[in-house]
Coordinates of C-alpha atoms in Angstrom, one line a residue:
Chain A
M1 CA -0.3 -7.9 -13.3
Q2 CA -2.1 -11.0 -14.6
S3 CA -4.0 -13.1 -12.2
P4 CA -7.0 -15.5 -12.2
V5 CA -8.5 -13.2 -9.6
A6 CA -10.1 -10.7 -12.0
L7 CA -10.2 -7.8 -9.6
I8 CA -6.4 -7.7 -9.6
P9 CA -5.8 -7.0 -13.3
Q10 CA -8.8 -4.7 -13.2
L11 CA -7.6 -2.5 -10.4
A12 CA -3.9 -2.7 -11.3
G13 CA -4.8 -1.9 -14.9
H14 CA -6.7 1.1 -13.8
I15 CA -3.8 2.8 -12.0
I16 CA -1.3 1.7 -14.6
A17 CA -3.4 2.9 -17.6
A18 CA -3.9 6.2 -15.8
G19 CA -0.4 7.1 -17.0
G20 CA 2.1 9.2 -15.2
K21 CA 5.5 10.0 -16.4
R22 CA 7.0 6.5 -16.0
L23 CA 10.2 8.3 -15.0
R24 CA 11.5 5.6 -12.7
P25 CA 11.5 2.7 -15.3
L26 CA 12.8 5.2 -17.8
L27 CA 15.8 5.8 -15.5
T28 CA 16.5 2.0 -15.4
L29 CA 16.3 1.6 -19.1
A30 CA 18.4 4.6 -19.9
S31 CA 21.0 3.9 -17.2
A32 CA 21.5 0.4 -18.5
R33 CA 21.9 1.5 -22.1
M34 CA 24.2 4.4 -21.2
C35 CA 26.4 1.8 -19.4
G36 CA 26.6 -0.2 -22.6
Y37 CA 24.2 -3.0 -21.6
Q38 CA 22.9 -4.7 -24.7
G39 CA 20.6 -7.4 -23.4
R40 CA 16.9 -7.6 -22.5
R41 CA 17.0 -7.8 -18.7
H42 CA 16.5 -4.1 -18.3
I43 CA 12.9 -4.4 -19.4
G44 CA 11.9 -6.8 -16.6
L45 CA 13.8 -4.8 -14.0
A46 CA 12.3 -1.5 -15.2
A47 CA 8.8 -3.1 -14.8
S48 CA 9.9 -4.3 -11.3
V49 CA 10.8 -0.7 -10.4
E50 CA 7.5 0.6 -11.7
F51 CA 5.5 -2.1 -9.8
I52 CA 7.2 -1.1 -6.5
H53 CA 6.2 2.5 -7.3
T54 CA 2.7 1.6 -8.3
A55 CA 2.3 -0.5 -5.0
T56 CA 3.3 2.6 -3.0
L57 CA 0.9 4.8 -4.9
L58 CA -2.0 2.4 -4.1
H59 CA -1.1 2.4 -0.5
D60 CA -0.4 6.2 -0.4
D61 CA -3.9 6.9 -1.8
V62 CA -5.4 4.8 1.0
V63 CA -3.2 6.5 3.6
D64 CA -4.0 10.0 2.3
E65 CA -7.7 9.1 1.6
S66 CA -7.2 10.5 -1.9
E67 CA -10.1 10.5 -4.3
L68 CA -8.3 11.7 -7.4
R69 CA -5.0 10.8 -9.0
R70 CA -3.9 12.2 -12.4
G71 CA -7.4 13.5 -12.9
L72 CA -9.1 10.1 -12.5
D73 CA -10.9 8.4 -9.5
T74 CA -8.4 6.6 -7.4
A75 CA -8.5 2.9 -7.1
N76 CA -9.5 3.1 -3.4
S77 CA -12.4 5.4 -4.3
L78 CA -13.6 3.0 -7.0
W79 CA -12.9 -0.4 -5.3
G80 CA -12.4 0.5 -1.7
N81 CA -9.4 0.7 0.6
Q82 CA -9.3 -3.0 1.2
A83 CA -8.8 -3.9 -2.5
S84 CA -6.2 -1.2 -2.9
V85 CA -4.1 -2.4 0.1
L86 CA -4.2 -6.0 -1.1
V87 CA -3.6 -5.3 -4.8
G88 CA -0.7 -3.1 -3.7
D89 CA 0.7 -6.1 -1.8
F90 CA 0.2 -8.2 -4.9
L91 CA 2.2 -5.8 -7.1
F92 CA 4.9 -5.6 -4.6
S93 CA 5.2 -9.4 -4.6
R94 CA 5.2 -9.4 -8.4
A95 CA 8.0 -6.9 -8.4
F96 CA 10.1 -9.4 -6.4
Q97 CA 9.0 -12.3 -8.6
L98 CA 10.3 -10.2 -11.6
M99 CA 13.7 -9.7 -9.8
V100 CA 13.9 -13.4 -9.0
A101 CA 13.2 -14.2 -12.7
D102 CA 16.0 -11.8 -13.5
G103 CA 18.3 -13.7 -11.3
S104 CA 20.7 -11.1 -9.9
M105 CA 21.1 -11.2 -6.1
R106 CA 22.8 -7.8 -6.2
T107 CA 19.8 -6.2 -7.9
L108 CA 17.5 -7.9 -5.3
E109 CA 19.6 -6.4 -2.6
I110 CA 19.5 -2.9 -4.0
L111 CA 15.7 -3.0 -4.6
S112 CA 14.8 -4.7 -1.3
N113 CA 16.9 -2.1 0.5
A114 CA 15.1 0.7 -1.5
S115 CA 11.7 -0.8 -0.6
A116 CA 12.5 -0.9 3.1
I117 CA 13.7 2.7 3.0
I118 CA 10.6 3.9 1.1
S119 CA 8.3 2.5 3.8
E120 CA 10.6 4.1 6.5
G121 CA 10.3 7.4 4.6
E122 CA 6.5 7.1 4.4
V123 CA 6.1 6.3 8.1
H124 CA 8.5 9.3 8.9
Q125 CA 6.2 11.5 6.7
L126 CA 3.2 10.3 8.6
I127 CA 4.9 11.4 11.9
T128 CA 5.8 14.8 10.6
T129 CA 2.2 15.4 9.2
N130 CA 0.4 18.0 11.3
D131 CA 3.7 18.9 13.1
T132 CA 4.6 22.5 12.2
D133 CA 7.8 22.1 14.3
T134 CA 9.2 19.8 11.5
N135 CA 12.5 21.3 10.4
E136 CA 14.2 21.3 7.0
Q137 CA 16.4 18.3 7.9
A138 CA 13.5 16.1 8.9
Y139 CA 11.7 17.1 5.6
L140 CA 14.8 16.2 3.6
E141 CA 15.1 12.8 5.3
V142 CA 11.4 12.1 4.5
I143 CA 11.8 12.8 0.8
E144 CA 15.1 11.1 0.6
G145 CA 13.3 8.0 1.9
K146 CA 10.0 8.2 0.2
T147 CA 11.2 9.4 -3.2
A148 CA 15.0 9.6 -3.8
A149 CA 15.8 6.0 -2.6
L150 CA 13.8 4.4 -5.5
F151 CA 15.2 6.9 -8.1
A152 CA 18.7 6.1 -6.9
A153 CA 18.1 2.3 -7.0
A154 CA 16.4 2.6 -10.5
C155 CA 19.6 4.3 -11.8
Q156 CA 22.1 2.1 -10.0
I157 CA 20.8 -1.2 -11.3
G158 CA 21.5 0.0 -14.8
A159 CA 25.2 0.0 -13.9
V160 CA 24.9 -3.3 -12.1
M161 CA 23.3 -5.0 -15.2
A162 CA 26.2 -3.7 -17.4
E163 CA 28.7 -4.9 -14.8
R164 CA 30.3 -1.5 -14.5
S165 CA 32.8 -0.4 -11.8
A166 CA 31.7 0.4 -8.2
D167 CA 32.5 4.1 -9.0
E168 CA 30.1 4.2 -11.9
E169 CA 27.5 2.4 -9.8
Q170 CA 27.9 5.1 -7.2
A171 CA 27.8 7.9 -9.8
L172 CA 24.5 6.6 -11.1
R173 CA 23.2 6.3 -7.5
S174 CA 24.2 9.9 -6.8
F175 CA 22.5 11.0 -10.1
G176 CA 19.3 9.2 -9.1
T177 CA 19.4 10.6 -5.5
G178 CA 19.9 14.2 -6.7
L179 CA 17.2 13.8 -9.4
G180 CA 14.8 12.3 -6.9
M181 CA 15.4 15.0 -4.3
A182 CA 14.9 17.8 -7.0
F183 CA 11.9 16.0 -8.4
Q184 CA 10.1 15.8 -5.0
L185 CA 11.0 19.4 -4.0
V186 CA 9.6 20.7 -7.3
D187 CA 6.4 18.5 -6.7
D188 CA 6.0 20.1 -3.3
V189 CA 6.5 23.6 -4.7
L190 CA 4.0 22.9 -7.5
D191 CA 1.4 21.9 -5.0
Y192 CA 1.2 25.6 -4.0
S193 CA 1.8 27.1 -7.4
A194 CA -0.3 28.8 -10.0
K195 CA 1.7 26.9 -12.6
Q196 CA 0.1 23.7 -11.3
E197 CA -3.4 25.3 -11.6
A198 CA -2.6 26.3 -15.2
L199 CA -1.7 22.6 -15.9
G200 CA -5.2 21.6 -14.8
K201 CA -4.0 19.9 -11.7
T202 CA -5.4 20.5 -8.2
V203 CA -3.5 22.8 -5.9
G204 CA -3.3 22.5 -2.2
D205 CA -3.5 18.8 -1.7
D206 CA -0.6 18.8 0.8
F207 CA -2.2 21.8 2.6
R208 CA -5.5 20.0 2.9
E209 CA -3.8 16.8 4.2
G210 CA -1.7 18.8 6.7
K211 CA 1.6 17.6 5.1
I212 CA 4.6 19.7 6.1
T213 CA 6.7 20.3 3.0
L214 CA 9.7 22.6 2.6
P215 CA 7.7 25.7 1.5
V216 CA 5.7 25.4 4.8
V217 CA 8.8 24.6 6.9
L218 CA 10.4 27.9 5.6
A219 CA 7.2 29.9 5.9
F220 CA 6.8 28.8 9.5
E221 CA 10.4 29.6 10.4
R222 CA 10.0 33.1 8.9
A223 CA 6.5 33.7 10.4
D224 CA 5.5 36.3 13.0
A225 CA 3.2 35.2 15.8
D226 CA -0.1 35.7 13.9
E227 CA 1.3 33.7 10.9
K228 CA 2.5 30.9 13.2
A229 CA -1.0 30.7 14.7
F230 CA -2.5 30.6 11.2
W231 CA -0.2 27.6 10.2
R232 CA -0.9 25.8 13.4
R233 CA -4.7 26.2 13.1
C234 CA -4.6 25.0 9.4
L235 CA -2.1 22.2 9.6
E236 CA -1.9 21.0 13.2
E237 CA -5.5 21.5 14.3
M238 CA -6.7 20.9 10.8
D239 CA -9.3 23.7 11.2
Q240 CA -9.3 24.9 7.6
R241 CA -11.8 27.6 6.3
E242 CA -12.7 29.3 3.1
G243 CA -9.8 31.6 2.0
D244 CA -7.1 29.7 4.0
L245 CA -5.4 28.2 1.0
P246 CA -5.1 31.5 -0.9
H247 CA -3.8 33.1 2.3
A248 CA -1.2 30.3 2.7
M249 CA -0.1 30.9 -0.9
Q250 CA 0.2 34.6 -0.2
L251 CA 2.4 33.9 2.9
L252 CA 4.6 31.6 0.9
Q253 CA 5.1 34.4 -1.7
K254 CA 5.7 37.0 1.0
H255 CA 8.5 35.0 2.5
D256 CA 9.9 33.8 -0.8
C257 CA 9.4 30.2 0.3
L258 CA 8.6 28.8 -3.2
N259 CA 11.7 30.4 -4.8
D260 CA 13.9 29.3 -1.9
S261 CA 12.6 25.7 -2.2
L262 CA 13.3 25.7 -5.9
E263 CA 16.8 26.9 -5.2
R264 CA 17.3 23.8 -3.1
A265 CA 15.9 21.7 -6.0
R266 CA 18.4 23.4 -8.4
A267 CA 21.3 22.6 -6.0
Y268 CA 20.3 18.9 -5.9
G269 CA 20.0 19.1 -9.7
R270 CA 23.6 20.5 -9.9
N271 CA 24.8 17.6 -7.7
A272 CA 23.1 15.1 -10.0
R273 CA 24.6 16.6 -13.1
T274 CA 28.1 16.6 -11.6
A275 CA 27.8 12.9 -10.7
M276 CA 27.4 12.2 -14.4
D277 CA 30.8 13.6 -15.3
V278 CA 32.4 10.2 -15.0
F279 CA 30.4 9.0 -18.0
P280 CA 31.5 10.1 -21.6
D281 CA 29.1 12.4 -23.4
G282 CA 26.5 10.7 -25.6
E283 CA 22.9 10.7 -26.6
I284 CA 21.6 8.6 -23.7
K285 CA 23.6 10.5 -21.0
Q286 CA 22.1 13.7 -22.6
A287 CA 18.6 12.2 -22.4
L288 CA 19.1 11.5 -18.6
I289 CA 20.3 15.1 -18.1
D290 CA 17.3 16.4 -20.1
A291 CA 15.0 14.4 -17.8
L292 CA 16.7 16.1 -14.8
D293 CA 16.3 19.5 -16.4
F294 CA 12.7 18.8 -17.2
S295 CA 12.0 17.7 -13.6
I296 CA 13.2 21.1 -12.4
E297 CA 12.0 23.3 -15.2
R298 CA 8.4 22.1 -15.1
A299 CA 8.1 24.4 -12.1
Y300 CA 8.1 27.5 -14.4
Chain B
M1 CA 12.3 -4.6 12.9
Q2 CA 14.8 -1.9 14.0
S3 CA 14.5 1.5 12.3
P4 CA 15.5 5.1 13.2
V5 CA 11.8 5.9 12.7
A6 CA 10.7 5.1 16.2
L7 CA 7.0 4.3 15.3
I8 CA 8.2 1.3 13.3
P9 CA 9.8 -0.8 16.1
Q10 CA 6.9 0.4 18.4
L11 CA 4.1 -0.8 16.2
A12 CA 5.9 -3.9 14.9
G13 CA 6.9 -4.7 18.5
H14 CA 3.3 -4.4 19.6
I15 CA 2.0 -7.0 17.2
I16 CA 5.0 -9.3 17.6
A17 CA 5.0 -9.2 21.4
A18 CA 1.2 -10.0 21.3
G19 CA 2.3 -13.5 20.7
G20 CA 0.5 -16.0 18.6
K21 CA 1.6 -19.6 18.0
R22 CA 4.6 -18.8 15.8
L23 CA 3.6 -21.9 13.8
R24 CA 5.0 -20.8 10.5
P25 CA 8.6 -20.1 11.6
L26 CA 8.5 -23.3 13.7
L27 CA 7.7 -25.2 10.5
T28 CA 10.8 -23.7 8.8
L29 CA 13.1 -24.5 11.8
A30 CA 11.8 -28.0 12.2
S31 CA 11.7 -28.9 8.5
A32 CA 15.3 -27.8 8.1
R33 CA 16.5 -29.8 11.1
M34 CA 14.4 -32.9 10.1
C35 CA 16.2 -32.7 6.7
G36 CA 19.6 -32.7 8.5
Y37 CA 20.4 -29.1 8.0
Q38 CA 23.1 -28.2 10.6
G39 CA 23.8 -24.5 10.0
R40 CA 22.3 -21.2 11.2
R41 CA 20.5 -20.0 8.0
H42 CA 17.2 -21.4 9.2
I43 CA 16.9 -18.7 11.8
G44 CA 16.9 -15.8 9.4
L45 CA 14.6 -17.5 7.0
A46 CA 12.2 -18.4 9.8
A47 CA 12.1 -14.8 10.7
S48 CA 11.5 -13.9 7.1
V49 CA 8.5 -16.2 7.0
E50 CA 7.1 -14.7 10.2
F51 CA 7.6 -11.1 8.9
I52 CA 5.6 -11.9 5.8
H53 CA 2.9 -13.3 8.0
T54 CA 3.0 -10.3 10.4
A55 CA 2.8 -7.9 7.4
T56 CA -0.3 -9.7 6.2
L57 CA -1.8 -9.6 9.7
L58 CA -1.3 -5.8 9.9
H59 CA -2.9 -5.4 6.5
D60 CA -5.7 -7.9 7.3
D61 CA -6.7 -5.9 10.4
V62 CA -6.9 -2.8 8.3
V63 CA -9.0 -4.6 5.7
D64 CA -11.3 -6.2 8.3
E65 CA -11.4 -3.0 10.5
S66 CA -10.5 -5.2 13.4
E67 CA -10.1 -3.7 16.8
L68 CA -8.9 -6.7 18.8
R69 CA -6.3 -9.4 18.0
R70 CA -5.2 -12.0 20.5
G71 CA -7.1 -10.1 23.1
L72 CA -5.2 -6.9 22.6
D73 CA -6.0 -3.7 20.7
T74 CA -4.9 -4.0 17.1
A75 CA -2.1 -1.8 15.8
N76 CA -4.6 0.0 13.5
S77 CA -6.9 0.8 16.5
L78 CA -3.9 2.1 18.4
W79 CA -1.9 3.9 15.7
G80 CA -4.4 4.2 12.8
N81 CA -4.8 2.4 9.5
Q82 CA -2.1 4.5 7.8
A83 CA 0.7 3.4 10.2
S84 CA -0.5 -0.2 9.9
V85 CA -0.4 -0.2 6.1
L86 CA 3.1 1.4 6.0
V87 CA 4.7 -0.7 8.8
G88 CA 3.2 -3.8 7.1
D89 CA 5.0 -2.7 3.9
F90 CA 8.2 -2.2 5.9
L91 CA 8.1 -5.7 7.4
F92 CA 7.4 -7.1 4.0
S93 CA 10.5 -5.4 2.7
R94 CA 12.5 -6.5 5.7
A95 CA 11.5 -10.1 4.9
F96 CA 13.0 -9.8 1.5
Q97 CA 16.1 -8.2 2.9
L98 CA 16.5 -11.2 5.2
M99 CA 16.1 -13.5 2.2
V100 CA 18.8 -11.5 0.3
A101 CA 21.1 -11.7 3.3
D102 CA 20.6 -15.5 3.2
G103 CA 21.6 -15.5 -0.4
S104 CA 19.6 -18.3 -1.9
M105 CA 17.8 -17.5 -5.1
R106 CA 15.7 -20.6 -4.8
T107 CA 14.3 -19.5 -1.4
L108 CA 13.6 -16.1 -2.8
E109 CA 11.7 -17.7 -5.6
I110 CA 9.6 -19.9 -3.3
L111 CA 8.8 -17.1 -0.9
S112 CA 8.1 -14.4 -3.5
N113 CA 5.7 -16.8 -5.2
A114 CA 4.1 -17.5 -1.8
S115 CA 3.7 -13.8 -1.2
A116 CA 2.0 -13.2 -4.5
I117 CA -0.3 -16.1 -4.0
I118 CA -1.2 -14.9 -0.5
S119 CA -2.3 -11.5 -1.8
E120 CA -4.3 -13.2 -4.6
G121 CA -6.0 -15.3 -1.9
E122 CA -6.8 -12.2 0.1
V123 CA -8.3 -10.4 -2.8
H124 CA -10.2 -13.5 -3.7
Q125 CA -11.6 -13.6 -0.1
L126 CA -12.6 -10.0 -0.5
I127 CA -14.6 -10.9 -3.6
T128 CA -16.4 -13.8 -1.9
T129 CA -17.2 -11.7 1.2
N130 CA -20.9 -11.0 1.4
D131 CA -21.5 -13.5 -1.5
T132 CA -23.6 -16.4 -0.2
D133 CA -23.4 -18.1 -3.6
T134 CA -19.7 -18.8 -2.8
N135 CA -19.2 -22.6 -3.2
E136 CA -16.9 -25.0 -1.5
Q137 CA -14.3 -24.9 -4.3
A138 CA -14.1 -21.1 -4.2
Y139 CA -13.7 -21.3 -0.4
L140 CA -10.9 -23.9 -0.7
E141 CA -9.1 -21.8 -3.3
V142 CA -9.3 -18.8 -1.0
I143 CA -7.7 -20.6 2.0
E144 CA -5.2 -22.4 -0.1
G145 CA -4.0 -18.9 -1.2
K146 CA -4.3 -16.9 1.9
T147 CA -3.1 -19.6 4.4
A148 CA -1.8 -22.8 2.9
A149 CA 0.7 -21.2 0.5
L150 CA 2.8 -19.8 3.2
F151 CA 2.7 -23.0 5.3
A152 CA 3.8 -24.9 2.2
A153 CA 6.7 -22.5 1.5
A154 CA 7.7 -22.4 5.2
C155 CA 8.1 -26.2 5.1
Q156 CA 9.7 -26.4 1.6
I157 CA 12.5 -24.1 2.3
G158 CA 13.7 -26.4 5.1
A159 CA 14.4 -29.1 2.5
V160 CA 16.0 -26.4 0.2
M161 CA 18.4 -25.3 2.9
A162 CA 19.4 -28.9 3.5
E163 CA 19.8 -29.5 -0.3
R164 CA 17.5 -32.4 -0.3
S165 CA 16.0 -34.1 -3.4
A166 CA 13.1 -32.6 -5.4
D167 CA 10.9 -35.4 -4.1
E168 CA 11.6 -34.5 -0.5
E169 CA 11.0 -30.8 -1.2
Q170 CA 7.7 -31.7 -2.7
A171 CA 6.8 -33.9 0.3
L172 CA 7.4 -31.1 2.7
R173 CA 5.4 -28.8 0.5
S174 CA 2.5 -31.2 0.5
F175 CA 2.8 -31.5 4.3
G176 CA 2.7 -27.7 4.6
T177 CA -0.3 -27.4 2.3
G178 CA -2.3 -30.1 4.1
L179 CA -1.4 -28.6 7.5
G180 CA -2.3 -25.1 6.3
M181 CA -5.7 -26.2 4.8
A182 CA -6.5 -28.1 8.0
F183 CA -5.4 -25.2 10.2
Q184 CA -7.6 -22.7 8.4
L185 CA -10.6 -25.0 8.3
V186 CA -10.3 -25.5 12.0
D187 CA -9.9 -21.7 12.5
D188 CA -13.1 -21.1 10.6
V189 CA -15.0 -23.8 12.6
L190 CA -13.7 -22.4 15.9
D191 CA -15.1 -19.0 14.9
Y192 CA -18.6 -20.4 15.4
S193 CA -17.8 -22.8 18.2
A194 CA -18.5 -22.8 21.9
K195 CA -14.9 -24.2 22.4
Q196 CA -13.6 -20.8 21.1
E197 CA -15.7 -19.1 23.7
A198 CA -14.4 -21.4 26.5
L199 CA -10.8 -20.3 25.4
G200 CA -11.7 -16.7 26.1
K201 CA -11.7 -15.7 22.4
T202 CA -14.4 -13.9 20.6
V203 CA -16.9 -15.9 18.6
G204 CA -18.5 -14.7 15.4
D205 CA -15.9 -12.4 13.9
D206 CA -16.3 -14.0 10.5
F207 CA -20.1 -13.7 10.8
R208 CA -19.9 -10.0 11.7
E209 CA -17.6 -9.3 8.8
G210 CA -19.8 -11.2 6.3
K211 CA -17.0 -13.7 5.5
I212 CA -18.2 -16.9 3.7
T213 CA -16.4 -19.8 5.3
L214 CA -17.0 -23.5 4.8
P215 CA -19.5 -23.9 7.6
V216 CA -21.7 -21.2 6.1
V217 CA -21.2 -22.5 2.5
L218 CA -22.5 -25.9 3.7
A219 CA -25.4 -24.4 5.8
F220 CA -26.5 -22.3 2.8
E221 CA -26.5 -25.3 0.5
R222 CA -28.6 -27.2 3.0
A223 CA -30.9 -24.3 3.9
D224 CA -34.6 -24.1 3.3
A225 CA -36.1 -20.8 1.8
D226 CA -36.4 -19.1 5.2
E227 CA -32.9 -20.1 6.2
K228 CA -31.5 -18.9 2.9
A229 CA -33.2 -15.5 3.5
F230 CA -31.7 -15.4 7.0
W231 CA -28.1 -16.0 5.7
R232 CA -28.6 -13.4 2.9
R233 CA -29.9 -10.8 5.3
C234 CA -27.1 -11.3 7.7
L235 CA -24.1 -11.8 5.4
E236 CA -25.1 -10.1 2.1
E237 CA -27.2 -7.2 3.3
M238 CA -25.2 -7.1 6.5
D239 CA -28.4 -6.4 8.4
Q240 CA -27.5 -8.2 11.6
R241 CA -29.7 -8.0 14.8
E242 CA -29.6 -9.2 18.4
G243 CA -29.9 -13.0 18.4
D244 CA -28.7 -13.5 14.8
L245 CA -25.3 -15.1 15.8
P246 CA -26.9 -17.6 18.2
H247 CA -29.4 -18.5 15.5
A248 CA -26.6 -18.9 12.9
M249 CA -24.8 -21.2 15.3
Q250 CA -28.0 -23.2 15.8
L251 CA -28.4 -23.6 12.0
L252 CA -24.8 -24.8 11.7
Q253 CA -25.5 -27.4 14.3
K254 CA -28.8 -28.4 12.8
H255 CA -27.1 -29.1 9.4
D256 CA -24.0 -30.6 11.0
C257 CA -21.9 -28.0 9.2
L258 CA -19.2 -27.7 11.9
N259 CA -18.6 -31.5 12.0
D260 CA -18.5 -31.8 8.2
S261 CA -16.0 -28.9 8.0
L262 CA -13.9 -30.7 10.6
E263 CA -14.1 -33.8 8.6
R264 CA -12.6 -31.9 5.6
A265 CA -9.8 -30.7 8.0
R266 CA -9.1 -34.2 9.1
A267 CA -8.9 -35.3 5.5
Y268 CA -6.3 -32.6 4.7
G269 CA -4.5 -33.7 7.9
R270 CA -4.3 -37.3 6.7
N271 CA -2.9 -36.1 3.3
A272 CA -0.3 -34.1 5.2
R273 CA 0.7 -37.1 7.4
T274 CA 1.0 -39.4 4.4
A275 CA 3.3 -36.9 2.7
M276 CA 5.7 -37.3 5.6
D277 CA 6.1 -41.1 4.8
V278 CA 9.2 -40.4 2.7
F279 CA 11.1 -39.2 5.8
P280 CA 12.5 -41.7 8.4
D281 CA 10.8 -41.6 11.8
G282 CA 12.5 -39.4 14.3
E283 CA 12.0 -36.8 17.0
I284 CA 11.6 -33.8 14.7
K285 CA 9.3 -35.6 12.3
Q286 CA 7.2 -36.5 15.2
A287 CA 7.1 -32.9 16.5
L288 CA 5.9 -31.8 13.0
I289 CA 3.2 -34.4 13.1
D290 CA 2.3 -33.4 16.7
A291 CA 1.9 -29.8 15.4
L292 CA -0.5 -31.1 12.7
D293 CA -2.5 -33.1 15.3
F294 CA -2.6 -30.1 17.6
S295 CA -3.9 -27.9 14.8
I296 CA -6.8 -30.2 14.3
E297 CA -7.5 -31.3 17.9
R298 CA -7.6 -27.8 19.2
A299 CA -11.2 -27.8 17.8
Y300 CA -12.3 -30.1 20.6

């Protein structure tokens, strides 16, 4: 993230220092090692994966007009939307420079495809925002694009670096997809959950932004006429009042929407775990499965 | 620009159909042919260059809060900033997918470097905006990054495709750099010129946005105390009133700033022309030199 233009390392440093789980680069590092890769290329490629993710976070915060991320002021609230858009572009370019330095056309293919699919998913999400008619399939397509595609690519390139078979590449891709889907589903559940509040994070961001996540899709399908009117007022007309978020959380409980969403997450988790059967048991495989389990269990 | 997410081809189609000179892809096509390249790869790579440019235009219009481009509503004014940021990201990814499909690591290197430098230039421009202490060197660095880098890359990859010598690659790079610098200098002059008005384009966009271009850098250096106060009020404090733009244009005339800026453009143009001396005369070389001449002469 170095640059003679000082604002770039400042702004990029802010969002990177803010932390986060670093789950995506971890997947690249662990997948490569599990596949027996012994070199140093996995480090640059893991950084490349994280830069793509960081660029999308910077742009997401502009798109969502977010003021807080991980408890800190967002880059856009500190330096303005303009700087966030442009430094996001810079990190995105840097990610490709890292891939070029790595020198594998196959990896460039996988990650440029993932990048295109991420933006498609983000645009798709933008279209479903404020649309209470969004169904489960549309929601799943959105999160497969915006989240699971990069998880899948992050895992797959581990097998590519180690020159493993197409079957093993596909197995790691499936693991990443299942993990990514489960991860995003749990994220979307936590946004309405008391557990999130206990962790000191804000609750209801998706609600305030009018995002239609699976808990809301299910609640709307199961709603009576009054409840449908409530969801439409809050999420389509964006007319939100005191007490609306607690009421929304109550409706999600009443119709068991959080539990049912978690059940979907668990099902994706089982798919991910099964995909790993082609690899022999070992410490790193176990670490990847532990990351999967953690991604789901953090909801409790 | 195809995608199952309909908003993507809609928005991308809008900005692409709006026209423009298509100068950058033309440079790639012509450079390749001048270097004797006979295949079809130049088409995909020219599209890749234009997609990088289109992505930066979408993001620029968000950053500048522009409402009009080439006489039409901007994408951000029609579909919102969010969609423009994300579709820009999509086109940027597509550019890299096209490069991957092309299969040349060298081209990927040249264009990923150019992309990083473009964003650096854009961030640098953001920092100099509203700063009347910006000097000529800082201005030249900004336009070399935001404009000339892609012109240089667009020309250079023509020589790379044709597998020409490092000298010829560098010659085309120098031609592109000189052309890009001249092109942007002339653009910045036209923004304050009656010629621009005669062409039916808006005048004073840079002034209204507080951008510090070379005409203003020169006018500020040559200003007396009252004039300095005027530039500071308009461009730093952004306190602009009726009659300020005509007064600014008058000051630029008084200090001969437009002519002196054009003189810089002509000097870059001469550098660009000299760089072409390594290539034998011919129809396509002449077309490239005509494009250079046009870029400068359009100021009259």
